[in-house]
Each structure stands twice: as structure tokens, then as C-alpha cells.
Short mmCIF file of C-alpha atoms and ligand atoms in Angstrom, two decimals:
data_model
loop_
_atom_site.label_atom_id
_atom_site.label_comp_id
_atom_site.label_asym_id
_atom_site.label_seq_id
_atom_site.Cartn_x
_atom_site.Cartn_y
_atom_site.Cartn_z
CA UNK A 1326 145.97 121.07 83.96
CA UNK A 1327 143.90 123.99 82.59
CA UNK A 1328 144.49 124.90 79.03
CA UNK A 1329 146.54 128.36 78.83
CA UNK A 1330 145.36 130.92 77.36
CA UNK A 1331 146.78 134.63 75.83
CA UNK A 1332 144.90 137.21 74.25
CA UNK A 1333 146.56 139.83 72.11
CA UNK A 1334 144.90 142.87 72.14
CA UNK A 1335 142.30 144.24 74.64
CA UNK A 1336 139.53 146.42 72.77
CA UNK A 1337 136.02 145.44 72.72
CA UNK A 1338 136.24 142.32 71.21
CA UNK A 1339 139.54 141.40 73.62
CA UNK A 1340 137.77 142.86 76.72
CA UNK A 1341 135.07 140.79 76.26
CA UNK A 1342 136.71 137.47 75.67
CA UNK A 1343 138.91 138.57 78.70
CA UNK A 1344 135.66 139.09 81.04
CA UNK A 1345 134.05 135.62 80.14
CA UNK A 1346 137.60 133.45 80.36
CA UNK A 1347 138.29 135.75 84.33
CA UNK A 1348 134.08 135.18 84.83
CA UNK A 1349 132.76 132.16 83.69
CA UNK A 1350 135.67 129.88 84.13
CA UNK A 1351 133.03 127.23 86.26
CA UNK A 1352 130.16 127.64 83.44
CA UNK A 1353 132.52 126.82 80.46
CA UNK A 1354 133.80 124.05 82.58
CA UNK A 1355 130.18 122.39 83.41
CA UNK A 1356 129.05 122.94 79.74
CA UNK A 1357 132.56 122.21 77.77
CA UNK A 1358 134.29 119.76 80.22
CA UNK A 1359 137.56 122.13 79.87
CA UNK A 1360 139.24 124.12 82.24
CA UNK A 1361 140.31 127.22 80.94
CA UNK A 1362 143.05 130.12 82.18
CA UNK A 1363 143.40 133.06 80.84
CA UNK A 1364 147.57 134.04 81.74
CA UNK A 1365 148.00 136.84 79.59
CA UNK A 1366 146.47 139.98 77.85
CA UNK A 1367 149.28 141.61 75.94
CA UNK A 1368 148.28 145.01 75.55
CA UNK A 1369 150.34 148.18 74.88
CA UNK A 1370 148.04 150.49 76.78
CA UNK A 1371 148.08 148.93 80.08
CA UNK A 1372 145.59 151.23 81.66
CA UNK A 1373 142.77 150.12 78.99
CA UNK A 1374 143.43 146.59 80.31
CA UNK A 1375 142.98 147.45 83.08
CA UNK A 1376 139.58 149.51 82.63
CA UNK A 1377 138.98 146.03 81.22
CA UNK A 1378 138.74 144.30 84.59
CA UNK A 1379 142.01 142.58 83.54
CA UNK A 1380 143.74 142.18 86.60
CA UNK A 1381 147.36 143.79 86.42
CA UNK A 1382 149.55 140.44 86.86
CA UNK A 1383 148.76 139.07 83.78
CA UNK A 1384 148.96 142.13 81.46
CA UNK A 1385 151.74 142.74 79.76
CA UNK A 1386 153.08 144.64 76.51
CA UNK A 1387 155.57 142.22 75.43
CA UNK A 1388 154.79 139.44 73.39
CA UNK A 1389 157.30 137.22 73.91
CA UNK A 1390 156.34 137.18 77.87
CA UNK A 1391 153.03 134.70 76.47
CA UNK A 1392 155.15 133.13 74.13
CA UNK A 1393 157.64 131.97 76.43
CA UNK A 1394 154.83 130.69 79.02
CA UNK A 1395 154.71 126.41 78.25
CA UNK A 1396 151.39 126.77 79.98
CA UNK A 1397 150.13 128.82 77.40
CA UNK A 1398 148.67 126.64 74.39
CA UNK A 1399 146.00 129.45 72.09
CA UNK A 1400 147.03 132.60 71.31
CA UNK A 1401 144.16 134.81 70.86
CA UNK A 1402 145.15 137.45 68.05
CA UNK A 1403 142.09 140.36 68.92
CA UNK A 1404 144.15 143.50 67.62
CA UNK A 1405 142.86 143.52 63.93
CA UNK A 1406 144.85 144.85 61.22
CA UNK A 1407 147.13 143.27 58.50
CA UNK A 1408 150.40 143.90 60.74
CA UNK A 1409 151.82 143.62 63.29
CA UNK A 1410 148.98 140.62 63.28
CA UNK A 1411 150.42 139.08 60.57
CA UNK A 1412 153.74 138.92 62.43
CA UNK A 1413 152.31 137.78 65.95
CA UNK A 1414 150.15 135.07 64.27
CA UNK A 1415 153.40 133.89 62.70
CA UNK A 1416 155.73 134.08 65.80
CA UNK A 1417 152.76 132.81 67.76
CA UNK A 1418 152.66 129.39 65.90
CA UNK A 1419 156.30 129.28 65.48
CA UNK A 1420 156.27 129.22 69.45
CA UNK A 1421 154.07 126.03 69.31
CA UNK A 1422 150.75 127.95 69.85
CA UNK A 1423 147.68 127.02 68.55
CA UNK A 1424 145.94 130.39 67.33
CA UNK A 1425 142.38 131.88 68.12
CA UNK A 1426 141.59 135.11 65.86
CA UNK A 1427 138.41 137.37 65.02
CA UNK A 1428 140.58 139.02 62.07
CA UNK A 1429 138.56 139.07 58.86
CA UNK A 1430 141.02 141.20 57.16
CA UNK A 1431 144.09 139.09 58.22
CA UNK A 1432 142.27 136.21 56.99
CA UNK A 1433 141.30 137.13 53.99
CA UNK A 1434 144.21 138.75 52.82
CA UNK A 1435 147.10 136.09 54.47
CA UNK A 1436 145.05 133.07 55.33
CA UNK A 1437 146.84 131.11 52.42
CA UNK A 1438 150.02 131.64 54.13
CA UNK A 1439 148.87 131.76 57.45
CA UNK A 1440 146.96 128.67 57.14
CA UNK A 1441 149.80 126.72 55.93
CA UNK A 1442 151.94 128.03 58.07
CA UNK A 1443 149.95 126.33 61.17
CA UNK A 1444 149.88 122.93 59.23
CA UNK A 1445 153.49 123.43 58.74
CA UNK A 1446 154.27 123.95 62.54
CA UNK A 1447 151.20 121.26 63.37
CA UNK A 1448 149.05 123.68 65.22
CA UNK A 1449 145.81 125.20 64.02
CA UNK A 1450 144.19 128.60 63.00
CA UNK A 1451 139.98 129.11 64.15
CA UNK A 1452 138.53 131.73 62.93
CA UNK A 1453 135.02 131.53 63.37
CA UNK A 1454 134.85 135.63 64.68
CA UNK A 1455 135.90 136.41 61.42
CA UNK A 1456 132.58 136.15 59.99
CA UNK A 1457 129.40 136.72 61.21
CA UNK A 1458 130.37 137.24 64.68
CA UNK A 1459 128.60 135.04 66.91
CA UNK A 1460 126.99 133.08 64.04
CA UNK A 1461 128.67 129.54 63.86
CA UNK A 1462 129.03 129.70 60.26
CA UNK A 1463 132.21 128.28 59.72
CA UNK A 1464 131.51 125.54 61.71
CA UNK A 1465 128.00 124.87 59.52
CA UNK A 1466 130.59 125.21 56.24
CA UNK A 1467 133.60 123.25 57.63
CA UNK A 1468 131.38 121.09 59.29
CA UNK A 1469 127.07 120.90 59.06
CA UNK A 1470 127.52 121.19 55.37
CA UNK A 1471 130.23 118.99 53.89
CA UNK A 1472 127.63 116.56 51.94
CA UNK A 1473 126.83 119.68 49.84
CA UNK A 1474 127.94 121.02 46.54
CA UNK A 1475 127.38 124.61 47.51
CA UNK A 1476 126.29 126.94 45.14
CA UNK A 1477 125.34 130.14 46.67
CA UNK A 1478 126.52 132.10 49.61
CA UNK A 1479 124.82 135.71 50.59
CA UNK A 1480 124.97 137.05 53.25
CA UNK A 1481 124.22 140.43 55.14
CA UNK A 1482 127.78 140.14 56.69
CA UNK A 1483 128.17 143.85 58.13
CA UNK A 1484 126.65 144.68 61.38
CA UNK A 1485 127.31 148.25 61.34
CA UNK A 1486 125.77 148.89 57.63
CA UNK A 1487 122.78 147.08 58.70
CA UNK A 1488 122.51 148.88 62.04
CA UNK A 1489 122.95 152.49 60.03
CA UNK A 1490 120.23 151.06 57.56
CA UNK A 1491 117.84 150.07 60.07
CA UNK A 1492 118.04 153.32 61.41
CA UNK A 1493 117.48 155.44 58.39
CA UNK A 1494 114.73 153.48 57.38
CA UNK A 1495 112.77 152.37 60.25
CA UNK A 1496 113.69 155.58 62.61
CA UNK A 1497 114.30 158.41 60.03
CA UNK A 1498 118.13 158.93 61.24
CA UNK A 1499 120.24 160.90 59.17
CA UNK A 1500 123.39 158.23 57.77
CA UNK A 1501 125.64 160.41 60.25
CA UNK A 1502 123.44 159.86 63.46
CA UNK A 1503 123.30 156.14 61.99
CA UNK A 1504 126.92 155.75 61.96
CA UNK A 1505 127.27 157.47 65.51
CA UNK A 1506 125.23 155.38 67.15
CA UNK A 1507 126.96 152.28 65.31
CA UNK A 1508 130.23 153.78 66.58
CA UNK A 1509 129.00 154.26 70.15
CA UNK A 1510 127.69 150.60 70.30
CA UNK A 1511 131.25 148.81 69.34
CA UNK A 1512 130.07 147.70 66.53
CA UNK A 1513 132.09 149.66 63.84
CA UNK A 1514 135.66 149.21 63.23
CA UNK A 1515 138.12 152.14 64.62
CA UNK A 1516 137.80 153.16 60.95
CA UNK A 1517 134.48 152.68 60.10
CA UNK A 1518 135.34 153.20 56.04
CA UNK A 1519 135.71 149.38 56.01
CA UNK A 1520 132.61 149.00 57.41
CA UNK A 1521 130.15 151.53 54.95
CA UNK A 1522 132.72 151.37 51.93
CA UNK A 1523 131.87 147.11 51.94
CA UNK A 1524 135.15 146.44 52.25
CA UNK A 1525 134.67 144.64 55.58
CA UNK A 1526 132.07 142.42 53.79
CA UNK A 1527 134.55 141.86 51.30
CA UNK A 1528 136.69 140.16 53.51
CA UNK A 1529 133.92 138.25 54.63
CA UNK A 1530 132.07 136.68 51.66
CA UNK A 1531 135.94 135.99 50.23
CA UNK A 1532 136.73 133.81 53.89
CA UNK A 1533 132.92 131.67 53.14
CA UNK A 1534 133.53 131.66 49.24
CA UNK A 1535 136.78 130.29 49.93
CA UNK A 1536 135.26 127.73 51.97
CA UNK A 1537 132.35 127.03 49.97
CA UNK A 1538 134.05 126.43 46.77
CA UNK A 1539 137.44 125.08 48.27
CA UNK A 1540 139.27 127.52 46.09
CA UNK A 1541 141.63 130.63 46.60
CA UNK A 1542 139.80 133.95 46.76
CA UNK A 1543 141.96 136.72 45.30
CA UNK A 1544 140.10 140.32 47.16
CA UNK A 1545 140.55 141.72 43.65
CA UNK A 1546 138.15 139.36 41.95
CA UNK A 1547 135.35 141.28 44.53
CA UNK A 1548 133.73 143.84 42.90
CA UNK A 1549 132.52 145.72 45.56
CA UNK A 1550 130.38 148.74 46.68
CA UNK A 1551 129.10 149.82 49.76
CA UNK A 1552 125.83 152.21 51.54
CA UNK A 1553 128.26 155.34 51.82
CA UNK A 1554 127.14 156.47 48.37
CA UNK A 1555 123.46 155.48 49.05
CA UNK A 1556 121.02 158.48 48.59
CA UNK A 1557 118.10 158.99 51.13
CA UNK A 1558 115.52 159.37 48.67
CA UNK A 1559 116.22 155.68 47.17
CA UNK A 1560 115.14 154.29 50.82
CA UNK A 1561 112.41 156.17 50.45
CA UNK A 1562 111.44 155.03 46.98
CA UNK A 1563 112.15 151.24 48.21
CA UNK A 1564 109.80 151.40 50.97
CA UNK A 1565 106.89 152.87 48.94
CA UNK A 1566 107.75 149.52 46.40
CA UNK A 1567 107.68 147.37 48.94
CA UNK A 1568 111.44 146.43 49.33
CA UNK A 1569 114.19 147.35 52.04
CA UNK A 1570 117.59 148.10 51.33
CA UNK A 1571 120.36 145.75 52.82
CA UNK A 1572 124.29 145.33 52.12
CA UNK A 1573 124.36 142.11 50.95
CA UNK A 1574 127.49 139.60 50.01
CA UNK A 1575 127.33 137.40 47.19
CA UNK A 1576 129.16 133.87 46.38
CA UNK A 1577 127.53 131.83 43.73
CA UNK A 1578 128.33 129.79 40.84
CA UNK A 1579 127.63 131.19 37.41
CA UNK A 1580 126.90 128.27 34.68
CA UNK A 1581 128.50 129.51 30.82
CA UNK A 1582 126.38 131.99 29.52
CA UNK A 1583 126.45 134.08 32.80
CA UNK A 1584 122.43 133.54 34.16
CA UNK A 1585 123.54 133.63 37.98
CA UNK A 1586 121.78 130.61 39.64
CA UNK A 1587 121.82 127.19 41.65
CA UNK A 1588 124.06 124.74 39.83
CA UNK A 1589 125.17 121.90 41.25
CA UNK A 1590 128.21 118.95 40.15
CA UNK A 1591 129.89 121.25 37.52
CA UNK A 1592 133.52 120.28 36.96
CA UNK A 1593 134.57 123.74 35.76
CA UNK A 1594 133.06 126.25 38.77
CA UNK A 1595 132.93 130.16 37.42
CA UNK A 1596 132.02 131.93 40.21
CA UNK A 1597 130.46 135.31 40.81
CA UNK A 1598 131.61 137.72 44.20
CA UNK A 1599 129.85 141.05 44.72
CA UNK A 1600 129.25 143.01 47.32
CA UNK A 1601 126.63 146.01 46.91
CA UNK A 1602 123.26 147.36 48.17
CA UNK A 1603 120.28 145.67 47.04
CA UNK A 1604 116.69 145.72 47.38
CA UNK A 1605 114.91 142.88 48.86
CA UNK A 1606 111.49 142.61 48.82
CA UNK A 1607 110.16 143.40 52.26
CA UNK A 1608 108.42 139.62 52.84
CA UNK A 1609 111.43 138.13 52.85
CA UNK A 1610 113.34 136.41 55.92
CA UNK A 1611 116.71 138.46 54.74
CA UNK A 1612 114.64 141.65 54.76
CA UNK A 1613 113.70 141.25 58.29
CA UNK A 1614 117.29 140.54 59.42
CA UNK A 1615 117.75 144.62 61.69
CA UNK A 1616 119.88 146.11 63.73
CA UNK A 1617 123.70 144.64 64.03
CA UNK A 1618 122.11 141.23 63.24
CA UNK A 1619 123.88 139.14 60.10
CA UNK A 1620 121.91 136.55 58.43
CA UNK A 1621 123.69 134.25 55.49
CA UNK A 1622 121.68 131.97 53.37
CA UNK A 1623 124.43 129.08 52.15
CA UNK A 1624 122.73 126.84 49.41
CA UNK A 1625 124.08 123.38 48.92
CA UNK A 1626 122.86 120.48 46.47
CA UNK A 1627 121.21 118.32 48.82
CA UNK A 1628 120.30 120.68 51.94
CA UNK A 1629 119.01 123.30 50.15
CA UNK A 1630 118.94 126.39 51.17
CA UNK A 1631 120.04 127.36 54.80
CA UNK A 1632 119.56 130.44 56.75
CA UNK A 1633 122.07 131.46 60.10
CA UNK A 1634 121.15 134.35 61.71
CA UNK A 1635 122.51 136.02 64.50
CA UNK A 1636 124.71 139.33 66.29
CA UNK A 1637 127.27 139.88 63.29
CA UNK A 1638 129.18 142.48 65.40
CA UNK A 1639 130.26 143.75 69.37
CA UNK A 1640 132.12 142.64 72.05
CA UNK A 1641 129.77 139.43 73.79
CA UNK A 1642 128.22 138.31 70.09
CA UNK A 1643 132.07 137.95 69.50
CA UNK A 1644 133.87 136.72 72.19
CA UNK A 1645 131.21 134.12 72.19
CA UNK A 1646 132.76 132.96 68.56
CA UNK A 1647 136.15 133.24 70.24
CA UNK A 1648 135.45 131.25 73.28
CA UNK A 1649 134.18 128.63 71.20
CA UNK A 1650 136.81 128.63 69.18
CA UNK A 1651 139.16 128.62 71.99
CA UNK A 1652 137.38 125.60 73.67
CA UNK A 1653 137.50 123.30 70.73
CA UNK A 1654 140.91 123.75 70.57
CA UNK A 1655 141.52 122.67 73.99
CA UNK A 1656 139.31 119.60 73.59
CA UNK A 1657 141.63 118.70 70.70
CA UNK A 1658 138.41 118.51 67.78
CA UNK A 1659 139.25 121.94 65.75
CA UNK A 1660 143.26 121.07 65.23
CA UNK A 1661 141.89 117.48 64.19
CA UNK A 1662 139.73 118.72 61.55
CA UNK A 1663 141.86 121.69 60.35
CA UNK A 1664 144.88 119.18 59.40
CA UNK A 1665 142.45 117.00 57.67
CA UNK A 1666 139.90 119.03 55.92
CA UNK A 1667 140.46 119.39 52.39
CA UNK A 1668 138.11 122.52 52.08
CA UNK A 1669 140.97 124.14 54.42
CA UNK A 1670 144.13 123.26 52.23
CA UNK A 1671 143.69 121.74 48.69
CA UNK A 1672 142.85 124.56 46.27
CA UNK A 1673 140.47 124.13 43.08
CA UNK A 1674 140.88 126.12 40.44
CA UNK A 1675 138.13 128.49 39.54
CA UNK A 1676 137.24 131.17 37.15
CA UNK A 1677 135.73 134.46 38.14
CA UNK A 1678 133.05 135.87 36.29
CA UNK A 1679 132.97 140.28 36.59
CA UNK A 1680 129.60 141.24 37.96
CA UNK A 1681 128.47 142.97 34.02
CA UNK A 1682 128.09 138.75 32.95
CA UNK A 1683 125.72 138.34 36.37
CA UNK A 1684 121.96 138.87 35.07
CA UNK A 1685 119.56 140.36 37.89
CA UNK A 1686 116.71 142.73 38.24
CA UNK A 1687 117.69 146.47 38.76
CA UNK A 1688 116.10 149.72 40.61
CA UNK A 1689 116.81 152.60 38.20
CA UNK A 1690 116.29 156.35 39.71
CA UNK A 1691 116.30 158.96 36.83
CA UNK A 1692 116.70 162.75 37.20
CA UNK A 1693 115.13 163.99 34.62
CA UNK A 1694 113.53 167.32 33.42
CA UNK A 1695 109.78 167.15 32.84
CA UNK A 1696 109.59 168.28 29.35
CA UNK A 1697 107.69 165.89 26.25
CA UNK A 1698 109.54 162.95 25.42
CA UNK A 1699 111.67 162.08 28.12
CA UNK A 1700 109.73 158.98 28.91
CA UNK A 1701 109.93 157.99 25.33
CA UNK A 1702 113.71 158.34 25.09
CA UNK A 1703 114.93 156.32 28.48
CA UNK A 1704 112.16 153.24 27.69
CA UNK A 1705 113.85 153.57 23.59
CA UNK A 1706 116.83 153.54 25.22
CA UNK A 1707 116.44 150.37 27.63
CA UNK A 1708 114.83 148.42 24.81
CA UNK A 1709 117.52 149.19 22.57
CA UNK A 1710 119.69 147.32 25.66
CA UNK A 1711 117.85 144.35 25.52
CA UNK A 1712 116.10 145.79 29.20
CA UNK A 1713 112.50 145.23 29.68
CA UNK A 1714 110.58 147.36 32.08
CA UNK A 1715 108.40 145.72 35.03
CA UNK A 1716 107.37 148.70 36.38
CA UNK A 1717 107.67 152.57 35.47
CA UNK A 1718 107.14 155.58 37.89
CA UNK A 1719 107.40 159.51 38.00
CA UNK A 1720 106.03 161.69 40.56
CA UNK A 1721 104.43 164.74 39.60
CA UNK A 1722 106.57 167.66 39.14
CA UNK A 1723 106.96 171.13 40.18
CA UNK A 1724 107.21 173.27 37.26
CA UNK A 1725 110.50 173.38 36.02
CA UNK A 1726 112.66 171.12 38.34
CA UNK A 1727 113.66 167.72 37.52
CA UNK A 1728 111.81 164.66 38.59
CA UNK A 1729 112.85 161.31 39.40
CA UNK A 1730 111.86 158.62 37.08
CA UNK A 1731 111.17 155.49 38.66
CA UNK A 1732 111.97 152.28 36.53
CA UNK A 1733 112.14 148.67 38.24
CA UNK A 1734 113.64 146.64 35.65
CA UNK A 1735 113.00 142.31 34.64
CA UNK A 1736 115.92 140.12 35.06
CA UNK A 1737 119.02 141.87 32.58
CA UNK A 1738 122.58 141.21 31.80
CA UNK A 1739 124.02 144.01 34.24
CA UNK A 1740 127.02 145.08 31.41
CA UNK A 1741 123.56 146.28 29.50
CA UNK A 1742 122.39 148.16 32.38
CA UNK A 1743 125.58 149.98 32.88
CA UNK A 1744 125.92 150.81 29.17
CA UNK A 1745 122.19 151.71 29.38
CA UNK A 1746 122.57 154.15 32.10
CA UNK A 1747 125.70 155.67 30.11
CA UNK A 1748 123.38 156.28 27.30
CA UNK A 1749 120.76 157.67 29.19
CA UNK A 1750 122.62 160.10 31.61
CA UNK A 1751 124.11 161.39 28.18
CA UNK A 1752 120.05 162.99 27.23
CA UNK A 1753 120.14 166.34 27.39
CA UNK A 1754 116.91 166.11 29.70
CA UNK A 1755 118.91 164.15 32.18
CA UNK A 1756 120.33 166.37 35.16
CA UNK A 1757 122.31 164.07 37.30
CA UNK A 1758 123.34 160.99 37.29
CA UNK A 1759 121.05 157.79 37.66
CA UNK A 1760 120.87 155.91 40.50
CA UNK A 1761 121.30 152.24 40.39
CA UNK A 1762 120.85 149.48 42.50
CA UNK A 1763 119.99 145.78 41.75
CA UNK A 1764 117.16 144.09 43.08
CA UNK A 1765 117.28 140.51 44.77
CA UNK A 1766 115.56 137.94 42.53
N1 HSE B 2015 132.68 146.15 62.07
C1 HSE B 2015 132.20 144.82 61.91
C2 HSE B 2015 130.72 144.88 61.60
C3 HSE B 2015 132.45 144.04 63.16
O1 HSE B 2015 130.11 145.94 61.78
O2 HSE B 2015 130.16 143.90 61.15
C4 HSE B 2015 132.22 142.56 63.00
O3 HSE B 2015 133.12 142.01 62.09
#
């Protein structure tokens, strides 16, 4: 008896979990010993289904249709959204169906209840799409990893922002052209503001923090800021350093006394979640990681660091999450391990450090007018802040406009920074306000 299978919702990611399951039924079979049937695509707008290759018998626009079907054991939630997914996740497991979804949003914000909900009703929630599209990395945390104390996850989690920064720095594209061509290729969401404002990778570090450190990840404890108020120039001025600009996502344990670094085996966790630009020097693996490509580095006590790289966004890169997700359900190992695994379902307690403890290195951009002792007052000012310089530069200047000021700054508490910068847009010789962004270690 093939395992039944629904999918809610037929957009990109939806069509193309549809076209493998109505395809590739013999290949999944040969390589996964399953047999797999895909019975129904609830979709309100038939004719997209349809445009889908989905063929018109098994789409429908009522939910309750799938529900009903015995034959049906994984419902595929692929509509994104807080609600009605929420609701259909719910009524889906409820109906004895074990659930399949690529929602990062729905996860991170309900996944408490959801979660429990499944154990309640004995069925299980996979939700390897959520993250890093086609990159197994909730299998590596649920699973590869579970010897380690991990103690750092980052991760360039957002396809689209890396796609639009690719393009603006390797191709000259303006952000908008970026963003179009991100929109064109399926990998933005309908509303790409979750994708450039880092929201999107909010949701994402908070689903691997919450694995990583077994704990409950409130979204508020994120502080988070995305490329959309990244300035041209600043690529530029990375480049000529040496560094490239990525999105990342950060998880990592802070010891007392805030220095953000590997610890391993501490009773009381603090932990540190950001999201924001940063500049990584250009040498580096992460650095290299273009296009709609995600890469997250996951450090653990014994392994060390790890590195998964892969398509973090369109259809194939994630229907191929949700296809494996789909087929360990129907060989029976996924609902096994998500009714045993304690990272899933006991909760630690944690405290969460705000990103002004975190100490890192910082890229400073200062407007300022070219008149005598400028210089003087933003280094008084830094050392005053406890901020030591590693590296100072100012273009020459056309007379009488302002110039930016340059300053790559050693490791320093970022509170200091930010009370720095206050002091230092408040100079008279200042003309707009400096640009800051922090600098991988
Ligand atoms: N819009 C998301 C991204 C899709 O660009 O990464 C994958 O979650």
C-alpha cells in the first residue's frame, strides 16, 4: 500500500514537491524502498494547480476532502504564513496525519504548540525546508550531531539576501535589479520584506538555536537587522579591504563577562542571537558561499566546527527537503525520533544576552567634513570608549564636501561602539550619520 500523500498549497515550493511525487514515483521507490502517492493538492486557485502539471482529479480547495481520505497519512503544509497554517497543521494532526512543512515562520513562532500538539495526537512534525532549504541541517542537529555540546550556530540562512548581495558586488546591480531578479527566480517570499528586513533569517537561526541549545527561542530575544538599509558605497569600501558583505545568523553561547566565543559543558547557557550584515574577510569558506546558496557553520565540543552548504531557497532545492522529509515519515524513522528526542520537547532554561554585551570587531564609515581636527576628535573619541583602532582610512577630498572616514576597529564591547558612534555623529564636523557594521572575527 503506497503511503498517501496531500500537499496544501501549490506555489513554487508546492509545485515542485507536486512534480517530483507525479514524476519520480519509480526513482524514490528504487532509492527509498517506499512507494509514494500523491492524492491531493488543496489549492484555492485551481487553475495554478493546474499550470502546475497537477492533474485535475486530485485538486481540490477543501481541506477536509484530504483529511477525510484514510489513505492519506502526511499532510504537506506548503502555503506559508502564520494562519490559516496554523489552523490546517492543527486540524491536520487532529485527523491522524503526520505533517510535512517548509514553514519557517510557522515554526518559529508556534512550533512549541505545534510540536506538542503532534506528540499529543502521536504523529510527527518535519521540518527540515524550514531552514536552509535543501541543506539537511536539521537532520545533522537532530541527528549527525547529538554527541556535541554546541556552541555556535551561523549561518548565511537567506537565499534571496545573498543572491541580491552577490549581485551588487560581483555584477554591479543596483539593490532593485538585485531584488528583481531574486523575485523572478522564486527565491523571495511573496513579500520579500521578510527576506531583506532579516526577518526570514530570524526565523531561521531561532528554529537551529532552539535545537542547538534544547531551549525555547522567544523571536523577541533576536535582535535583528537586515541589507535593506545597506549603503552601496560600504560594498565598495569592503571589497577594497578585502572582505565581502553577507547576512549572517548568529547562535552562540556567551560565557559571564560577555566575550562571545566557544564554550563548552556550562551549566548556566547565556546565549547570544543576532542577525545583521557583516564583513567577512574574503579568504574565508563563508565568504565564498554566492548566489541563493546558504552555508551554516554549527560548532560542537567534540566535532568541531562543521560547515553545510547548499541551495537555501526555490522550488527543487526545496521540495528536495520536503520529499525527504516526507519519505522518512513513511519509513516510520522521523516519527520514531521526534517522540523520543529530548532536543525536540524538554526545554532548558537559558538566559539571553542583548547584542551591546557581544564583543566583536566593527567597520565604522564616517561622514565627515575635511577641516583640521576631525581625525583627532573621532580617534579621542573611540579611545575614550575603550575602542582601539586597527586600521584608519580617508580618501582625499574635494574641497568642501564631506569625506568618508574609514575606521576598522579591534575586538570591542558593541554597547561602546554604539555609544561611541552617538558621540561622534554629535561633532559638528560630522554630516550624516555613521555607518556601522561588525566584522566577523
Ligand atoms: N525566501 C527564502 C530565502 C526562501 O530567500 O531564503 C527559503 O526559505
Amino acid at each position: 500500500m503506497p503511503t498517501g500523500i496531500a500537499i496544501i498549497g501549490c506555489g513554487i515550493i508546492g509545485s515542485a514537491v507536486a512534480d517530483i511525487l507525479l514524476h519520480e514515483g519509480p526513482h524514490l521507490r528504487q532509492r527509498s524502498g517506499q512507494a509514494l502517492q500523491l492524492r491531493h493538492v488543496v489549492e484555492r486557485d485551481m487553475p495554478k494547480a493546474k499550470a502546475a502539471g497537477v492533474p485535475t482529479r486530485i485538486i481540490t480547495d477543501k481541506l477536509e476532502v484530504a483529511l477525510a481520505d484514510k489513505q492519506t497519512q502526511i499532510v504537506v503544509e506548503l502555503m506559508g504564513g502564520l494562519e490559516p497554517a496554523r489552523t490546517f497543521v492543527l486540524r491536520a494532526l487532529k485527523a491522524g496525519k503526520h505533517v510535512v512543512t517548509a514553514n519557517k515562520y510557522l515554526i518559529a513562532v508556534h512550533g512549541k504548540e505545534l510540536l506538542a500538539a503532534a506528540r499529543r495526537a502521536k504523529r510527527s512534525i518535519a521540518f527540515e525546508a524550514s531552514t536552509g532549504g535543501t541543506i539537511p541541517i536539521i537532520l545533522a542537529m537532530t541527528k549527525g550531531l547529538l554527541a556535541n555540546d554546541i556552541s555556535r550556530v551561523v549561518g548565511i540562512v537567506n537565499g534571496t539576501c545573498n543572491y541580491i548581495l552577490t549581485q551588487m558586488t560581483q555584477f554591479d546591480q543596483s539593490y532593485a535589479e538585485a531584488l528583481a531578479g531574486a523575485q523572478a527566480a522564486g527565491f523571495a517570499e511573496a513579500d520579500p520584506s521578510f527576506d531583506v528586513n532579516g526577518t526570514d533569517s530570524s526565523h531561521k537561526i531561532a528554529i537551529l538555536a532552539a535545537l542547538a541549545f534544547g531551549a525555547d527561542i522567544p523571536l523577541d530575544k533576536l535582535e535583528v537587522s537586515g541589507i535593506d538599509t545597506l549603503h552601496d558605497t560600504d560594498l565598495r569600501f569592503a571589497r577594497e579591504m578585502g572582505y565581502v558583505c553577507k547576512l549572517l545568523a548568529i547562535a552562540e553561547k556567551v560565557p559571564a563577562g560577555g566575550k562571545s566565543q566557544q564554550i563548552s559543558g556550562t551549566s548556566q547557557q547565556s546565549i547570544s542571537l543576532r542577525v545583521h550584515p557583516t564583513f567577512v574577510a574574503k579568504d574565508r569558506l563563508i565568504a565564498n558561499v554566492n548566489g541563493s546558496f546558504n552555508a551554516i557553520s554549527v560548532t560542537g565540543h567534540a566535532s568541531g566546527e562543521t560547515l553545510y552548504y547548499g541551495r537555501g531557497a526555490g522550488g527543487k532545492p526545496t521540495a528536495s527537503a520536503v520529499v525527504a522529509d516526507v519519505i522518512d515519515i513513511a519509513i516510520g524513522t522521523y516519527p520514531m525520533l521526534f517522540a523520543q528526542l529530548p532536543a525536540l520537547n524538554k526545554r532548558a532554561e537559558v538566559r539571553f544576552i542583548p547584542s551591546s554585551d557581544i564583543i566583536s570587531r566593527n567597520y565604522l564609515r564616517i561622514t565627515a567634513l575635511d577641516v583640521p581636527g576631525v581625525m583627532a576628535d573621532i580617534t579621542r573619541i573611540l579611545g575614550q570608549h575603550g575602542i582601539s583602532i586597527s586600521a584608519i582610512t580617508q580618501h582625499e577630498s574635494k574641497a568642501g564636501h564631506p569625506v568618508p572616514v574609514v575606521v576598522m576597529t579591534h575586538e570591542a564591547r558593541d554597547g561602546s561602539v554604539a555609544s561611541a558612534i552617538g558621540a561622534i555623529d554629535k561633532l559638528k564636523t560630522i554630516t550624516a550619520e555613521t555607518a556601522r557594521i561588525r566584522v566577523l572575527s
